[in-house]
Amino acid sequence: MYPGGQIHEVADADVFGLLRSRPQGLTEPEVAARRREVGANRLQPPSRWNWLKSLAKQFLNFFSLLLDVAAAVCFIADTIQPGEGMGVLGWALLGVSVLDALFAFGQEMRAERAMEELRKFLPQQVRVRRGGEEQHVPAEELVPGDVLIVGEGDRIAADARLVESEGALVNNAPLTGESRSQPLRIGPAKGRLIDSPNIIFAGSSVLRGTGTGVVFATGHRTEFGKIAALSRDVRRPLSPLQRETDRMVRVLTVIAVSMGVLFFAYGVTIGRSLWVNVVFMLGIIVANVPEGLLPTFTLALSMASVRMAKKQVLVKELEAVESLGAVHVICTDKTGTLTHNELAITAVIEPLFGEEIADGEAARSLFKAALIASEVRLGAKGSDTEEDRGARAGDPLDVAIADRYAQLFGSPEPILTATRRHFPFDLAKRREAGVFVCGEEVLFAVKGAWESLRPLIGHLAASSREPEIANDESLAMCDEIVRRNAARGHRMIAVASRELAKRPNPDAREESLERGLVLRGFLAFDDPIRAEVPDAVTRCHDAGIQVLMVTGDHPDTARAIAQMCRILPVDEPVEQRILLGAELETLREEQLAQRLRDGATVFARTTPEQKMKIVTALKRLGRVVGMTGDGVNDAPALKAADVGIAMGASGTDVAREAADIVLLDDNFASITAGIEEGRAVLANMQKFTTYVLSSNIPEIVPFLVFIVLPVPLALTVIQILSIDLGTDLLPAIGLGQEPPEPDTMRRSRGQQNQRLLNFRLMATAYLFLGVIQAAWSLFMFFFVLTQGGWQWGQELTERDPLYRAATGMTLATIVLMQIGNVVSRRSLTRSGLARGLLANRILLVGVAFEVIFSWSILYFPPVQSFLKTGPVAWQVYALAWLGIPLIFLADYARKRLLGGVGGMSGACGAW
């Protein structure tokens, strides 16, 4: 579309001609033609063969490799000694490996599709000028030649040559890796394209100011696209949850292989045949490997993310569910998160005596100055209709000023259109300004924080007389006006102006105009807190989670809002718990950490950059930090926090990209709901891990008894797989869907380094629940044998009806006892019945399946044939049902005696 690499060197007047465009923008037919020529404005998708790499990866985890090796041993054994069923076992093990891999692959592809849906749900919109009209279009629809308009907070969607700029400052860190901001200017530039101050690059973001550019590169032709093409296939580091899951897999694999090899060697030592030892080793390995556990993990996180989305918490990464449930501290914004972000002017105050003014010339002058210092985009209509008012866009504070002006004095459009220059809000100065030109009248106006304007004030406006010269006494009165209103929770904005003798030079700096200002008065804004926030904060405190408020407001306003939200107490001195941005700037990291230890809770008059300092200090104290943010400058803090939480409704694209979680309604109460759900997921993962591992012991013990004592093998490998991949799977998934327990948010916070698989969990599963199941199932095995006339030391073939009945009884007993186990696992400290069995439908279906399957093992011919089992008298089957209350009551007694200290409560007690 242009001579390669020369776009930044041409004069502004030649840019449109070079790119076959015009200041009014392209027409729709031109846009359509260029889109057909260059394609959509998106990066080239990954290779279509990447799914094969993902699929292959699933077959290389420890569990899959272990099952594959076991299957290979079965095939070799079947070749050496055919007709013993080892070939069938080999195919069963291989089938398990393949099914596990396919399930994990399916969930990964589902996650990819979910992320694509997320991108559709939060599409990046850009502002362009087409056919002479400004409009918002999806970023993907940009084409070379489009006139692109950017402003503060926008993420740039294509490479463009700048032709207009008002104090524009961009962050090119995504492209250059340098955090230093880049000021922009128009006009030709020499040197490399990447260093040019007249180019805005895709992937970068606008920190402040506005600009207009002409797009010259889109999609993979942008500088960002070229870099992305090189890094597209770079693997991301594993998340903490992924690392912990991998560790659990390795631990269980080592246990399985070690036990298998150890007892294989023992069998060889005591003279057992090679065939018997191979069968024994495979049984030990299969019994120790919980084949259905990993898919259950993935399902639990996936379903939790769906439930959280219904609570207005959109999870971008599944592992963020776990992180959110473990936070120690939440650092929250005030505006829009604790409050509605619906600013309304509650008072207009003149500066001399602090009296409210409703209308009149003084009020008109004040609002006129405030409008000049505002940036409001108007709808197409000039009349001040309801539809027109709804079309106003901009900062909520600026829109509130325009709305009030319209109510009092008519349409604000003449003033806004006559404002020839706007100085955007400066975070460091905490003020913004504008220049109004109408005929001979030239007016400079500024509005912002009173502390920022105070040194610039030369006169104070009076309602009915000439402005008075400002002195220490009158300025002190203004200080008191601001303090008194801020203490009521109002946000105070000072407004000042001065007349200029002539139109200022276009290159004049704001500082040269900010002298001898006349203070026109104060605007008191009220942004009511959300009704649900105080209770949500209380729930966080009950859960051991500290809530910090980080705001740019006046300290008195911040204190009032914090007390209304219950972040600060009302009946205690709180001065030492409020830290100002100016003091924060001077503190070293260790000093800030000490202030946090001493109870610093509210940070007022802070800048977004200082959020990063707060996060770093909190992490220095070993806290798991959740940070909210919505602006471009919040992105570093969102990235640095353990959980970055962006605003979905009001947040910038940059903030949403940097975050792990997006609040769709910008509501703090949604964070609390997400934390509760995250804690429930963590607890549920421990619950179903304990449930699944507890059945390993009754699966292992028969092999140990078989190798040590002259008795038949009480359970076959195929029967073990019917538990691990059959009856255990649905109840485990059901446990993963358990709602939060009533006291979830009243437990102390979790530990950051808590292991998913810890000693207490394994002790509860292996040494308590598993031992009970093993004892009762072996009792039923030997009961059937002795009732059938078996003698100690007598060998039975696997085709013997008595042997088949006995092994079927063992299997049915384990399946039935898992019913009592799964009900007990529903609560950490209570019986599990109190929650109601009908509340969890998946769990109910799982229990029903276990009941039906336990009967089918003994009495349904197709299942009998497949599992090689036989029938028993119904009285014996009824006796096996006593295992359900046995394990349930034993576990309940353990909870009562130990106060819930067990496999899960030790790990989850903080949740």
Short mmCIF file of C-alpha atoms in Angstrom, two decimals, residues 280-647:
data_model
loop_
_atom_site.label_atom_id
_atom_site.label_comp_id
_atom_site.label_asym_id
_atom_site.label_seq_id
_atom_site.Cartn_x
_atom_site.Cartn_y
_atom_site.Cartn_z
CA PHE A 280 0.73 -59.36 40.68
CA MET A 281 2.99 -56.45 39.62
CA LEU A 282 0.46 -55.21 37.06
CA GLY A 283 -2.32 -55.40 39.62
CA ILE A 284 -0.32 -53.33 42.13
CA ILE A 285 0.46 -50.67 39.50
CA VAL A 286 -3.09 -50.42 38.17
CA ALA A 287 -4.52 -50.32 41.71
CA ASN A 288 -2.22 -47.42 42.65
CA VAL A 289 -2.89 -45.30 39.57
CA PRO A 290 -6.18 -43.33 39.87
CA GLU A 291 -6.84 -43.26 36.14
CA GLY A 292 -9.91 -41.03 36.36
CA LEU A 293 -8.43 -38.38 38.66
CA LEU A 294 -6.86 -36.03 36.11
CA PRO A 295 -9.99 -35.73 33.95
CA THR A 296 -11.95 -35.03 37.14
CA PHE A 297 -9.56 -32.17 37.99
CA THR A 298 -10.08 -30.59 34.60
CA LEU A 299 -13.84 -30.99 34.78
CA ALA A 300 -13.98 -29.48 38.27
CA LEU A 301 -12.10 -26.35 37.15
CA SER A 302 -14.07 -26.06 33.92
CA MET A 303 -17.44 -26.32 35.63
CA ALA A 304 -16.29 -23.91 38.35
CA SER A 305 -15.40 -21.34 35.70
CA VAL A 306 -18.90 -21.73 34.23
CA ARG A 307 -20.49 -21.20 37.66
CA MET A 308 -18.28 -18.18 38.28
CA ALA A 309 -19.31 -16.69 34.94
CA LYS A 310 -22.92 -16.87 36.13
CA LYS A 311 -21.78 -14.79 39.11
CA GLN A 312 -20.32 -12.15 36.75
CA VAL A 313 -16.73 -13.44 37.18
CA LEU A 314 -15.19 -14.38 33.84
CA VAL A 315 -12.16 -16.67 34.25
CA LYS A 316 -9.58 -16.35 31.48
CA GLU A 317 -7.30 -19.10 32.80
CA LEU A 318 -8.71 -22.16 34.60
CA GLU A 319 -5.85 -22.10 37.13
CA ALA A 320 -6.99 -18.63 38.25
CA VAL A 321 -9.93 -20.36 39.97
CA GLU A 322 -7.46 -21.91 42.40
CA SER A 323 -5.50 -18.68 42.87
CA LEU A 324 -8.61 -16.60 43.62
CA GLY A 325 -9.65 -19.04 46.31
CA ALA A 326 -6.33 -18.62 48.13
CA VAL A 327 -5.94 -14.81 48.25
CA HIS A 328 -4.88 -13.16 51.49
CA VAL A 329 -5.36 -9.54 50.40
CA ILE A 330 -7.61 -7.77 47.91
CA CYS A 331 -6.50 -4.34 46.72
CA THR A 332 -9.56 -2.65 45.26
CA ASP A 333 -10.33 0.55 43.44
CA LYS A 334 -13.11 2.74 44.77
CA THR A 335 -14.84 4.17 41.73
CA GLY A 336 -16.99 1.66 39.89
CA THR A 337 -15.96 -1.28 42.08
CA LEU A 338 -17.10 -0.20 45.53
CA THR A 339 -19.36 2.47 44.08
CA HIS A 340 -21.74 2.60 41.11
CA ASN A 341 -19.52 4.92 39.04
CA GLU A 342 -22.58 7.06 38.48
CA LEU A 343 -21.39 10.50 39.47
CA ALA A 344 -23.96 13.15 40.25
CA ILE A 345 -23.32 16.73 41.30
CA THR A 346 -24.80 17.16 44.77
CA ALA A 347 -23.58 20.69 45.54
CA VAL A 348 -22.13 23.76 43.81
CA ILE A 349 -20.14 25.81 46.32
CA GLU A 350 -18.74 29.33 45.97
CA PRO A 351 -15.23 29.73 47.38
CA LEU A 352 -15.42 32.79 49.64
CA PHE A 353 -17.99 31.74 52.25
CA GLY A 354 -18.66 28.14 51.32
CA GLU A 355 -22.28 28.80 50.44
CA GLU A 356 -24.13 26.69 47.90
CA ILE A 357 -25.21 28.37 44.68
CA ALA A 358 -28.03 26.94 42.60
CA ASP A 359 -27.95 29.05 39.46
CA GLY A 360 -27.21 32.60 38.38
CA GLU A 361 -24.16 34.11 36.75
CA ALA A 362 -21.71 32.70 39.31
CA ALA A 363 -22.95 29.18 38.68
CA ARG A 364 -22.90 29.72 34.91
CA SER A 365 -19.28 30.93 35.02
CA LEU A 366 -18.28 27.97 37.17
CA PHE A 367 -19.95 25.39 34.91
CA LYS A 368 -18.64 27.07 31.77
CA ALA A 369 -15.08 26.83 33.08
CA ALA A 370 -15.66 23.21 34.14
CA LEU A 371 -16.95 22.34 30.64
CA ILE A 372 -13.97 23.97 28.96
CA ALA A 373 -11.67 21.77 31.06
CA SER A 374 -13.68 18.64 30.19
CA GLU A 375 -13.56 16.26 27.24
CA VAL A 376 -17.06 15.13 26.25
CA ARG A 377 -18.01 13.61 22.92
CA LEU A 378 -21.48 14.58 21.80
CA GLY A 379 -24.02 12.66 19.75
CA ALA A 380 -24.92 13.65 16.24
CA LYS A 381 -27.85 15.83 17.31
CA GLY A 382 -27.42 19.33 18.52
CA SER A 383 -30.66 19.57 20.46
CA ASP A 384 -30.63 18.64 24.10
CA THR A 385 -33.08 15.74 24.03
CA GLU A 386 -32.98 12.69 26.25
CA GLU A 387 -31.57 10.76 23.33
CA ASP A 388 -28.85 13.37 22.91
CA ARG A 389 -27.96 13.26 26.59
CA GLY A 390 -27.65 9.51 26.39
CA ALA A 391 -25.25 9.95 23.45
CA ARG A 392 -22.69 11.89 25.50
CA ALA A 393 -19.53 9.93 26.11
CA GLY A 394 -16.38 10.53 28.07
CA ASP A 395 -15.17 10.45 31.63
CA PRO A 396 -18.19 10.02 33.96
CA LEU A 397 -17.22 13.19 35.84
CA ASP A 398 -17.10 15.21 32.63
CA VAL A 399 -20.42 13.77 31.46
CA ALA A 400 -22.01 14.66 34.82
CA ILE A 401 -20.86 18.27 34.38
CA ALA A 402 -22.31 18.41 30.85
CA ASP A 403 -25.60 16.92 32.05
CA ARG A 404 -25.97 19.46 34.89
CA TYR A 405 -25.10 22.35 32.56
CA ALA A 406 -27.79 21.12 30.17
CA GLN A 407 -30.34 21.07 32.99
CA LEU A 408 -29.52 24.58 34.14
CA PHE A 409 -28.48 26.53 31.07
CA GLY A 410 -29.29 24.54 27.92
CA SER A 411 -27.17 22.58 25.49
CA PRO A 412 -23.44 22.46 26.31
CA GLU A 413 -22.52 21.89 22.67
CA PRO A 414 -21.60 25.54 21.84
CA ILE A 415 -19.00 25.60 24.62
CA LEU A 416 -17.63 22.14 23.84
CA THR A 417 -17.28 22.85 20.12
CA ALA A 418 -15.63 26.24 20.80
CA THR A 419 -13.03 24.66 23.07
CA ARG A 420 -10.10 24.65 20.66
CA ARG A 421 -7.53 22.90 22.75
CA HIS A 422 -7.72 20.36 25.52
CA PHE A 423 -4.95 19.41 27.94
CA PRO A 424 -5.78 15.82 29.04
CA PHE A 425 -5.95 14.85 32.68
CA ASP A 426 -2.45 14.47 34.08
CA LEU A 427 -2.17 11.83 36.80
CA ALA A 428 0.89 13.48 38.29
CA LYS A 429 -0.66 16.97 38.40
CA ARG A 430 -4.18 15.68 39.15
CA ARG A 431 -5.83 18.26 36.90
CA GLU A 432 -6.87 18.90 33.29
CA ALA A 433 -7.46 22.07 31.32
CA GLY A 434 -8.77 23.57 28.09
CA VAL A 435 -8.76 26.76 25.99
CA PHE A 436 -12.06 28.28 24.82
CA VAL A 437 -12.10 30.66 21.83
CA CYS A 438 -15.28 32.44 20.70
CA GLY A 439 -14.80 35.69 18.77
CA GLU A 440 -12.75 37.99 20.95
CA GLU A 441 -13.26 35.90 24.07
CA VAL A 442 -10.36 33.62 24.92
CA LEU A 443 -10.65 31.72 28.20
CA PHE A 444 -8.30 29.24 29.85
CA ALA A 445 -9.94 26.93 32.41
CA VAL A 446 -8.65 24.16 34.65
CA LYS A 447 -10.30 21.71 37.03
CA GLY A 448 -8.96 19.07 39.37
CA ALA A 449 -7.98 18.25 42.94
CA TRP A 450 -7.94 21.28 45.24
CA GLU A 451 -4.40 20.50 46.44
CA SER A 452 -3.29 20.64 42.82
CA LEU A 453 -4.96 23.97 42.01
CA ARG A 454 -4.27 25.75 45.32
CA PRO A 455 -0.77 27.03 44.46
CA LEU A 456 -2.08 28.42 41.14
CA ILE A 457 -4.90 30.53 42.61
CA GLY A 458 -4.52 34.34 42.53
CA HIS A 459 -8.13 35.42 43.10
CA LEU A 460 -11.36 33.98 44.47
CA ALA A 461 -14.63 34.61 42.65
CA ALA A 462 -17.50 36.22 44.57
CA SER A 463 -21.19 35.88 43.80
CA SER A 464 -22.06 39.55 43.66
CA ARG A 465 -18.80 41.46 43.34
CA GLU A 466 -15.39 41.47 41.74
CA PRO A 467 -13.02 38.58 42.55
CA GLU A 468 -10.95 39.07 45.70
CA ILE A 469 -7.24 38.53 45.97
CA ALA A 470 -6.42 35.17 47.51
CA ASN A 471 -4.60 35.23 50.84
CA ASP A 472 -3.70 32.70 53.52
CA GLU A 473 -6.98 33.21 55.36
CA SER A 474 -9.22 32.78 52.31
CA LEU A 475 -7.25 29.76 51.10
CA ALA A 476 -7.55 28.20 54.58
CA MET A 477 -11.31 28.69 54.34
CA CYS A 478 -11.24 26.80 51.04
CA ASP A 479 -9.23 24.03 52.72
CA GLU A 480 -11.96 23.73 55.34
CA ILE A 481 -14.72 23.65 52.68
CA VAL A 482 -12.99 20.76 50.93
CA ARG A 483 -12.22 18.89 54.15
CA ARG A 484 -15.77 19.24 55.50
CA ASN A 485 -17.42 17.98 52.32
CA ALA A 486 -14.88 15.24 51.71
CA ALA A 487 -15.52 13.91 55.20
CA ARG A 488 -19.13 13.36 54.11
CA GLY A 489 -17.93 11.14 51.28
CA HIS A 490 -18.20 13.75 48.53
CA ARG A 491 -15.63 13.96 45.78
CA MET A 492 -14.52 17.58 45.58
CA ILE A 493 -13.40 19.18 42.32
CA ALA A 494 -12.02 22.71 42.21
CA VAL A 495 -12.65 24.84 39.08
CA ALA A 496 -10.60 27.90 38.09
CA SER A 497 -10.12 30.04 34.99
CA ARG A 498 -8.60 33.21 33.60
CA GLU A 499 -9.11 35.35 30.54
CA LEU A 500 -6.34 35.49 27.95
CA ALA A 501 -5.51 38.57 25.92
CA LYS A 502 -5.10 36.56 22.75
CA ARG A 503 -5.28 33.01 21.46
CA PRO A 504 -2.29 31.06 22.82
CA ASN A 505 0.36 29.63 20.55
CA PRO A 506 -0.59 26.08 19.46
CA ASP A 507 2.65 24.81 20.98
CA ALA A 508 2.14 26.67 24.27
CA ARG A 509 2.59 24.44 27.30
CA GLU A 510 -0.09 24.14 29.93
CA GLU A 511 2.29 25.40 32.62
CA SER A 512 2.68 28.76 30.86
CA LEU A 513 -1.07 29.39 31.16
CA GLU A 514 -1.50 28.22 34.77
CA ARG A 515 -0.88 31.47 36.64
CA GLY A 516 -3.10 34.06 38.26
CA LEU A 517 -6.14 31.80 38.12
CA VAL A 518 -9.51 32.84 39.51
CA LEU A 519 -11.07 30.11 41.66
CA ARG A 520 -14.67 29.85 40.44
CA GLY A 521 -15.78 27.40 43.11
CA PHE A 522 -16.15 23.74 43.95
CA LEU A 523 -18.28 20.94 42.58
CA ALA A 524 -19.26 18.22 45.07
CA PHE A 525 -19.85 14.85 43.42
CA ASP A 526 -21.50 11.87 44.98
CA ASP A 527 -20.95 8.31 43.76
CA PRO A 528 -23.09 6.09 46.03
CA ILE A 529 -21.60 2.82 47.20
CA ARG A 530 -23.15 -0.40 45.97
CA ALA A 531 -25.66 -1.74 48.49
CA GLU A 532 -24.10 -5.21 48.56
CA VAL A 533 -20.51 -4.05 49.18
CA PRO A 534 -20.53 -3.68 53.02
CA ASP A 535 -21.74 -7.23 53.52
CA ALA A 536 -19.24 -8.49 50.93
CA VAL A 537 -16.37 -6.77 52.77
CA THR A 538 -17.57 -8.25 56.06
CA ARG A 539 -17.54 -11.71 54.48
CA CYS A 540 -13.96 -11.14 53.36
CA HIS A 541 -12.92 -10.11 56.88
CA ASP A 542 -14.65 -13.19 58.31
CA ALA A 543 -12.69 -15.29 55.83
CA GLY A 544 -9.41 -13.80 57.01
CA ILE A 545 -9.00 -11.74 53.84
CA GLN A 546 -7.76 -8.19 54.22
CA VAL A 547 -9.36 -5.56 51.97
CA LEU A 548 -7.26 -2.55 51.00
CA MET A 549 -8.72 0.46 49.19
CA VAL A 550 -6.47 2.23 46.69
CA THR A 551 -7.92 5.47 45.33
CA GLY A 552 -6.92 8.81 43.91
CA ASP A 553 -9.50 10.64 46.02
CA HIS A 554 -9.01 13.08 48.89
CA PRO A 555 -8.08 11.27 52.13
CA ASP A 556 -11.24 12.44 53.90
CA THR A 557 -13.40 11.15 51.04
CA ALA A 558 -11.47 7.89 51.04
CA ARG A 559 -11.96 7.50 54.80
CA ALA A 560 -15.69 8.19 54.60
CA ILE A 561 -16.20 5.67 51.77
CA ALA A 562 -13.99 3.08 53.49
CA GLN A 563 -16.03 3.40 56.68
CA MET A 564 -19.31 3.11 54.79
CA CYS A 565 -17.97 -0.04 53.09
CA ARG A 566 -16.73 -1.41 56.47
CA ILE A 567 -13.13 -1.46 55.24
CA LEU A 568 -12.32 0.85 58.15
CA PRO A 569 -14.06 0.78 61.55
CA VAL A 570 -16.35 3.69 62.44
CA ASP A 571 -15.74 3.75 66.19
CA GLU A 572 -11.93 3.61 66.24
CA PRO A 573 -9.15 6.08 65.36
CA VAL A 574 -8.10 5.37 61.79
CA GLU A 575 -5.63 8.14 60.95
CA GLN A 576 -2.64 5.78 61.11
CA ARG A 577 -4.34 3.35 58.72
CA ILE A 578 -4.58 5.93 55.90
CA LEU A 579 -1.50 6.45 53.75
CA LEU A 580 -1.21 9.29 51.23
CA GLY A 581 0.36 8.89 47.82
CA ALA A 582 2.94 11.59 48.55
CA GLU A 583 4.21 9.66 51.58
CA LEU A 584 3.95 6.36 49.73
CA GLU A 585 6.24 7.78 47.05
CA THR A 586 9.00 8.38 49.60
CA LEU A 587 8.81 5.01 51.36
CA ARG A 588 11.22 2.24 50.55
CA GLU A 589 9.79 -1.23 49.98
CA GLU A 590 10.70 -2.50 53.44
CA GLN A 591 9.25 0.65 55.04
CA LEU A 592 5.99 0.18 53.15
CA ALA A 593 5.91 -3.47 54.22
CA GLN A 594 6.21 -2.32 57.83
CA ARG A 595 3.34 0.17 57.39
CA LEU A 596 1.25 -2.67 56.01
CA ARG A 597 2.12 -4.80 59.03
CA ASP A 598 1.05 -1.88 61.22
CA GLY A 599 -2.39 -1.85 59.61
CA ALA A 600 -2.27 0.54 56.62
CA THR A 601 -5.58 -0.11 54.87
CA VAL A 602 -6.55 2.93 52.77
CA PHE A 603 -4.24 4.54 50.20
CA ALA A 604 -5.48 7.97 49.10
CA ARG A 605 -4.26 10.37 46.43
CA THR A 606 -2.36 7.53 44.82
CA THR A 607 -1.43 7.00 41.20
CA PRO A 608 -1.83 3.73 39.26
CA GLU A 609 1.95 3.37 39.18
CA GLN A 610 1.99 3.19 42.99
CA LYS A 611 -0.23 0.11 42.90
CA MET A 612 2.79 -1.85 41.71
CA LYS A 613 4.71 -0.72 44.79
CA ILE A 614 1.89 -1.88 47.07
CA VAL A 615 1.69 -5.30 45.36
CA THR A 616 5.46 -5.79 45.67
CA ALA A 617 5.42 -4.93 49.37
CA LEU A 618 2.52 -7.29 50.06
CA LYS A 619 4.26 -10.15 48.24
CA ARG A 620 7.36 -9.38 50.29
CA LEU A 621 5.22 -10.19 53.33
CA GLY A 622 4.30 -13.54 51.79
CA ARG A 623 0.71 -12.58 50.96
CA VAL A 624 -1.29 -13.90 48.02
CA VAL A 625 -2.53 -10.69 46.40
CA GLY A 626 -5.59 -9.95 44.30
CA MET A 627 -5.47 -6.56 42.55
CA THR A 628 -8.29 -4.79 40.71
CA GLY A 629 -7.70 -2.31 37.92
CA ASP A 630 -9.27 -0.80 34.85
CA GLY A 631 -6.74 1.57 33.32
CA VAL A 632 -3.71 1.18 31.08
CA ASN A 633 -1.36 2.11 33.92
CA ASP A 634 -2.92 -0.61 36.08
CA ALA A 635 -1.61 -3.34 33.77
CA PRO A 636 1.81 -3.79 35.48
CA ALA A 637 0.16 -4.21 38.89
CA LEU A 638 -2.42 -6.62 37.46
CA LYS A 639 0.41 -8.70 35.99
CA ALA A 640 2.46 -8.57 39.19
CA ALA A 641 -0.42 -9.63 41.44
CA ASP A 642 -1.14 -13.31 42.03
CA VAL A 643 -4.63 -12.66 40.67
CA GLY A 644 -5.20 -9.68 38.36
CA ILE A 645 -8.86 -8.64 38.31
CA ALA A 646 -9.92 -6.31 35.50
CA MET A 647 -13.18 -4.46 35.04
#
